[in-house]
Amino acid sequence: MTVTLADVAARARVSPATVSRVLNGNYPVATSTRDRVLRAVDELDYVLNGPASSLAAATSDLVGILVNDIADPFFGIMAGAAQSQIGGPGDGSGRAGGEKLAVVCNTGGSPERELTYLTLLQRQRAAAVVLTGGALEDPSHQAAMAVKLAKLADAGTRIVFCGRPPLPDSDAVTASLAFDNRGGARRLTEHLLELGHRRIGYVAGPLERTTTRHRLEGHREAMKAAGLHGDEESLTVHGPYDRRSGYDATRQLLAREGEVTAVVAANDTVALGACAAVRDHGLRIPEDVSVAGFDDLPFSVDAMPALTTVRLPLAEAGARAGRLAMGKEKPPAGGIATIDAELMARGSTAAPRG
Amino acid sequence: MTVTLADVAARARVSPATVSRVLNGNYPVATSTRDRVLRAVDELDYVLNGPASSLAAATSDLVGILVNDIADPFFGIMAGAAQSQIGGPGDGSGRAGGEKLAVVCNTGGSPERELTYLTLLQRQRAAAVVLTGGALEDPSHQAAMAVKLAKLADAGTRIVFCGRPPLPDSDAVTASLAFDNRGGARRLTEHLLELGHRRIGYVAGPLERTTTRHRLEGHREAMKAAGLHGDEESLTVHGPYDRRSGYDATRQLLAREGEVTAVVAANDTVALGACAAVRDHGLRIPEDVSVAGFDDLPFSVDAMPALTTVRLPLAEAGARAGRLAMGKEKPPAGGIATIDAELMARGSTAAPRG
DNA sequence: CTGTTAGCGCTTTCAA
DNA sequence: TTGAAAGCGCTAACAG
């Protein structure tokens, strides 16, 4: 029924092994033979059987990219960039040669699904796995992840972190690209302090996430360095990385802590919610309250006023992670690279009134 | 080295066949035997070999979801919803039972990559494929797609369209969920006409895309019904579905056609660019120029003023596509369903001056 | 440079 | 309800 490699071999009057060699291109084959084989492939419209090939070769061309939330451009941008390095440009024929199949898996931020996806990829004998975004800090999950990643690495799967801090005491991970969330957050708050703000509300991300913690720490470092501390707790509200969280938390801060002159959000999406809350509270941005975000997603510059935020080079990092996963680029020294975060001061922050 | 099904069988003192039956759960197995097998699986930390399993069974648990641009929430929302129906909730162990591996593939809008991904998925003997977003209208690509999809369907792969018009004369596609882009666009323009606008600029999407054409047709239907036609061409500018396109096209429209009182954009992202252009031109929204988008992505309500747009139920459609791909839901009559688009009139549109 | 020969690890009749 | 055995389609030594 379906045409197999043996059919191609018969048609090209060569052995199956030769066909395999032509297809994989890792072996010298006479040009005339190769042409004959390729012609037979086209004539028979042959499509390689992936499972059979993976079984025999004990490795597949699947590369998994894990993301927390595929609907969030933060992840979409990284995943797209990684995928572009992995899938290759193709040859324009749609025929598929030695390409890898780069696929993105959406964990929805659930630790169980993260592990499940890793198991599924392990099953498929994935060639590489890229994990994006912050990690959960729950010790038992971290331990489970370390074990699982070690097994994947053992089986020859290359593992790359992108926008995620390195795993302590693990050599399973080929490379870790970590964003300087702490430094970026510190500079952002310093910017607010320089403008004259003293009471700054902070809408943090979900608890137990490295990203949340690092950004919050950077913020508090700056506050402390300015001699401002004592009411960190009452000025901080935690919530998920979405617009609603920004809205709710900001309304809460505004109602409870009347004298807040600035709100720093965990990311740009949360910041949009914060902006809406400030306005619904009858206040203006930035005259009455300054608002700042994090990530510099494409829409941030279109907020009115344009959002002050911290730029993360998501596309560059994703692309680099993709190359590392393919073994096309050599890992940074020590397997760890920290990626700078740049302050983008824009219209949504200004000096407080009075 | 790596533990195989035979190892599990030995440890559980049963035959490999029995282990296979327990793992796949499609066959009667004595409870005591099953327990013994499951225990052995856990003790040995066994992970099924996907390729071997797929080879023997001639089908895999891979489900592909093709998107044009993974960094665009339009696709992210659909893909995430689809994936949530396919991946299943897991059992909380991260162990992975009969789950499918739902993966999203980013074509970047390139027809070649679309075909390449389908070939790659075909290689893997994917259980199902979901194609999201508008299709390219190039006849040769359409023909190639029809052929490829027919082959996939022949091989037992279920095919579902989500937000894409049905393929003419093809029974390869299990179900097509198409958005009512034309109707939505018509209602949007009618809304503008009712407000009193007469000269309406249109920033269209890329040429040769069904989405672009349908939305543009809806717009022109409304214009024509109002007796307004003749300068459609000069009032329409085509460009990609991104912010920059909206910005550039709008500046162009504003410079060239001074008297434009409203700009309709191909989607919300383009609309944000249009808003920025209107402002940079020294005009106010909506007092001087009204702006409208399409899709109602989450950020649209946060634009200032909030964006008038057309809501597409992306998450619902994605989830339904996921269920259809899994065979959990029965296809609509005729395999085709049209999904309504709802006008969301908000602050960015108002009556023109004078 | 090319052919022969064993498997890769699992599923699935067919029997028992 | 379980076991035995025959492949699934390909790759990778090993010869030649």
Short mmCIF file of N, CA and C in Angstrom, two decimals, chain B residues 72-79 81 132-134 162-165 177-188 202 210-212 214-215 241 265-269 293-300 307-319 337-346:
data_model
loop_
_atom_site.label_atom_id
_atom_site.label_comp_id
_atom_site.label_asym_id
_atom_site.label_seq_id
_atom_site.Cartn_x
_atom_site.Cartn_y
_atom_site.Cartn_z
N ASP B 72 2.19 35.77 17.37
CA ASP B 72 0.94 36.51 17.32
C ASP B 72 -0.10 35.81 18.19
N PRO B 73 -0.62 36.51 19.19
CA PRO B 73 -1.59 35.88 20.09
C PRO B 73 -2.81 35.33 19.36
N PHE B 74 -3.11 35.88 18.22
CA PHE B 74 -4.22 35.34 17.42
C PHE B 74 -4.05 33.84 17.25
N PHE B 75 -2.85 33.44 16.91
CA PHE B 75 -2.57 32.01 16.74
C PHE B 75 -2.30 31.33 18.07
N GLY B 76 -1.61 32.04 18.95
CA GLY B 76 -1.28 31.45 20.25
C GLY B 76 -2.52 31.04 21.00
N ILE B 77 -3.54 31.86 20.95
CA ILE B 77 -4.76 31.55 21.69
C ILE B 77 -5.44 30.32 21.11
N MET B 78 -5.53 30.27 19.78
CA MET B 78 -6.15 29.09 19.16
C MET B 78 -5.33 27.83 19.45
N ALA B 79 -4.03 27.96 19.27
CA ALA B 79 -3.17 26.79 19.44
C ALA B 79 -3.21 26.29 20.88
N ALA B 81 -5.59 26.62 23.05
CA ALA B 81 -6.88 26.00 23.34
C ALA B 81 -6.96 24.61 22.72
N THR B 132 -4.44 26.17 11.26
CA THR B 132 -5.13 27.37 11.73
C THR B 132 -4.86 28.55 10.80
N GLY B 133 -5.75 29.51 10.86
CA GLY B 133 -5.54 30.77 10.14
C GLY B 133 -5.82 30.67 8.66
N GLY B 134 -5.84 31.81 8.03
CA GLY B 134 -6.19 31.88 6.62
C GLY B 134 -5.23 31.11 5.73
N CYS B 162 -9.05 25.26 11.29
CA CYS B 162 -9.56 26.12 12.34
C CYS B 162 -9.32 27.57 11.96
N GLY B 163 -10.40 28.29 11.67
CA GLY B 163 -10.23 29.66 11.22
C GLY B 163 -9.76 29.71 9.79
N ARG B 164 -10.09 28.69 9.05
CA ARG B 164 -9.66 28.59 7.66
C ARG B 164 -10.82 28.07 6.84
N PRO B 165 -11.05 28.67 5.68
CA PRO B 165 -12.18 28.23 4.87
C PRO B 165 -11.95 26.82 4.35
N LEU B 177 -13.62 24.69 10.46
CA LEU B 177 -14.25 25.74 11.23
C LEU B 177 -13.80 27.06 10.62
N ALA B 178 -14.71 27.77 10.02
CA ALA B 178 -14.33 29.01 9.34
C ALA B 178 -14.94 30.20 10.07
N PHE B 179 -14.16 31.25 10.24
CA PHE B 179 -14.70 32.45 10.85
C PHE B 179 -15.49 33.25 9.82
N ASP B 180 -16.50 33.92 10.29
CA ASP B 180 -17.27 34.76 9.38
C ASP B 180 -16.57 36.10 9.22
N ASN B 181 -15.44 36.08 8.58
CA ASN B 181 -14.66 37.30 8.39
C ASN B 181 -15.41 38.33 7.56
N ARG B 182 -16.09 37.83 6.55
CA ARG B 182 -16.79 38.75 5.66
C ARG B 182 -17.91 39.46 6.41
N GLY B 183 -18.72 38.69 7.11
CA GLY B 183 -19.83 39.29 7.85
C GLY B 183 -19.34 40.25 8.93
N GLY B 184 -18.29 39.85 9.63
CA GLY B 184 -17.75 40.71 10.68
C GLY B 184 -17.26 42.03 10.11
N ALA B 185 -16.55 41.93 9.01
CA ALA B 185 -16.01 43.14 8.39
C ALA B 185 -17.14 44.04 7.90
N ARG B 186 -18.17 43.42 7.38
CA ARG B 186 -19.30 44.20 6.89
C ARG B 186 -19.95 44.97 8.05
N ARG B 187 -20.21 44.29 9.14
CA ARG B 187 -20.84 44.95 10.28
C ARG B 187 -19.96 46.07 10.84
N LEU B 188 -18.67 45.85 10.82
CA LEU B 188 -17.76 46.87 11.33
C LEU B 188 -17.86 48.14 10.48
N TYR B 202 -8.65 51.79 4.30
CA TYR B 202 -8.60 50.38 4.70
C TYR B 202 -7.17 49.85 4.59
N THR B 210 -6.83 34.25 2.19
CA THR B 210 -8.28 34.21 2.29
C THR B 210 -8.79 35.21 3.33
N THR B 211 -8.11 35.28 4.45
CA THR B 211 -8.54 36.19 5.50
C THR B 211 -8.57 37.63 4.99
N THR B 212 -7.50 38.02 4.33
CA THR B 212 -7.42 39.36 3.77
C THR B 212 -8.58 39.62 2.82
N HIS B 214 -11.50 38.05 2.41
CA HIS B 214 -12.85 38.04 2.99
C HIS B 214 -13.16 39.30 3.78
N ARG B 215 -12.16 39.75 4.54
CA ARG B 215 -12.41 40.96 5.33
C ARG B 215 -12.58 42.17 4.41
N TYR B 241 0.54 41.45 8.37
CA TYR B 241 -0.28 41.59 9.58
C TYR B 241 0.55 42.06 10.75
N ALA B 265 -8.47 48.65 10.05
CA ALA B 265 -7.26 47.86 9.90
C ALA B 265 -7.59 46.38 9.77
N ALA B 266 -6.68 45.65 9.15
CA ALA B 266 -6.88 44.23 8.88
C ALA B 266 -7.00 43.43 10.16
N ASN B 267 -6.29 43.85 11.20
CA ASN B 267 -6.47 43.21 12.50
C ASN B 267 -6.04 44.18 13.61
N ASP B 268 -6.13 43.73 14.83
CA ASP B 268 -5.88 44.63 15.96
C ASP B 268 -4.44 45.12 16.02
N THR B 269 -3.52 44.24 15.68
CA THR B 269 -2.12 44.63 15.73
C THR B 269 -1.84 45.74 14.72
N GLY B 293 -10.16 47.82 14.48
CA GLY B 293 -9.34 46.63 14.22
C GLY B 293 -10.19 45.41 13.93
N PHE B 294 -9.61 44.23 14.18
CA PHE B 294 -10.32 42.98 13.95
C PHE B 294 -9.65 41.91 14.80
N ASP B 295 -10.43 41.05 15.40
CA ASP B 295 -10.01 39.89 16.20
C ASP B 295 -10.35 40.04 17.69
N ASP B 296 -10.27 41.28 18.18
CA ASP B 296 -10.44 41.53 19.62
C ASP B 296 -9.45 40.73 20.45
N LEU B 297 -8.19 40.90 20.18
CA LEU B 297 -7.16 40.29 21.01
C LEU B 297 -7.19 40.97 22.38
N PRO B 298 -6.64 40.31 23.37
CA PRO B 298 -6.76 40.80 24.75
C PRO B 298 -6.28 42.24 24.93
N PHE B 299 -5.27 42.66 24.20
CA PHE B 299 -4.74 44.01 24.43
C PHE B 299 -5.64 45.10 23.85
N SER B 300 -6.59 44.73 23.01
CA SER B 300 -7.36 45.75 22.30
C SER B 300 -8.18 46.62 23.22
N LEU B 307 -10.14 49.95 21.65
CA LEU B 307 -10.28 49.73 20.21
C LEU B 307 -11.63 49.12 19.82
N THR B 308 -12.30 49.75 18.90
CA THR B 308 -13.47 49.14 18.28
C THR B 308 -12.96 48.04 17.37
N THR B 309 -13.56 46.87 17.46
CA THR B 309 -13.02 45.75 16.71
C THR B 309 -14.11 44.69 16.51
N VAL B 310 -13.73 43.56 15.98
CA VAL B 310 -14.67 42.47 15.77
C VAL B 310 -14.15 41.26 16.53
N ARG B 311 -14.95 40.75 17.41
CA ARG B 311 -14.48 39.64 18.24
C ARG B 311 -14.63 38.31 17.55
N LEU B 312 -13.56 37.57 17.56
CA LEU B 312 -13.57 36.19 17.06
C LEU B 312 -13.37 35.28 18.27
N PRO B 313 -14.20 34.27 18.43
CA PRO B 313 -14.06 33.38 19.59
C PRO B 313 -12.92 32.40 19.38
N LEU B 314 -11.69 32.91 19.49
CA LEU B 314 -10.51 32.12 19.15
C LEU B 314 -10.35 30.90 20.04
N ALA B 315 -10.50 31.12 21.34
CA ALA B 315 -10.28 30.01 22.27
C ALA B 315 -11.32 28.92 22.06
N GLU B 316 -12.57 29.33 21.90
CA GLU B 316 -13.62 28.33 21.69
C GLU B 316 -13.36 27.54 20.40
N ALA B 317 -13.02 28.26 19.36
CA ALA B 317 -12.78 27.59 18.08
C ALA B 317 -11.59 26.64 18.18
N GLY B 318 -10.53 27.09 18.84
CA GLY B 318 -9.35 26.25 18.99
C GLY B 318 -9.68 24.98 19.76
N ALA B 319 -10.43 25.15 20.83
CA ALA B 319 -10.78 23.99 21.66
C ALA B 319 -11.62 23.01 20.84
N ALA B 337 -18.40 24.38 9.50
CA ALA B 337 -19.13 25.24 10.42
C ALA B 337 -18.62 26.66 10.25
N THR B 338 -19.52 27.61 10.27
CA THR B 338 -19.11 29.00 10.21
C THR B 338 -19.27 29.60 11.60
N ILE B 339 -18.23 30.27 12.03
CA ILE B 339 -18.23 30.80 13.38
C ILE B 339 -18.45 32.30 13.35
N ASP B 340 -19.42 32.72 14.14
CA ASP B 340 -19.83 34.13 14.08
C ASP B 340 -18.76 35.09 14.60
N ALA B 341 -18.77 36.27 14.03
CA ALA B 341 -17.88 37.34 14.44
C ALA B 341 -18.75 38.48 14.98
N GLU B 342 -18.39 38.99 16.14
CA GLU B 342 -19.26 39.95 16.81
C GLU B 342 -18.63 41.34 16.87
N LEU B 343 -19.38 42.34 16.48
CA LEU B 343 -18.87 43.71 16.53
C LEU B 343 -18.71 44.17 17.97
N MET B 344 -17.54 44.74 18.28
CA MET B 344 -17.30 45.31 19.60
C MET B 344 -17.05 46.80 19.42
N ALA B 345 -18.12 47.58 19.56
CA ALA B 345 -17.97 49.03 19.37
C ALA B 345 -17.42 49.65 20.64
N ARG B 346 -16.27 50.32 20.52
CA ARG B 346 -15.66 50.92 21.71
C ARG B 346 -15.23 52.36 21.41
#
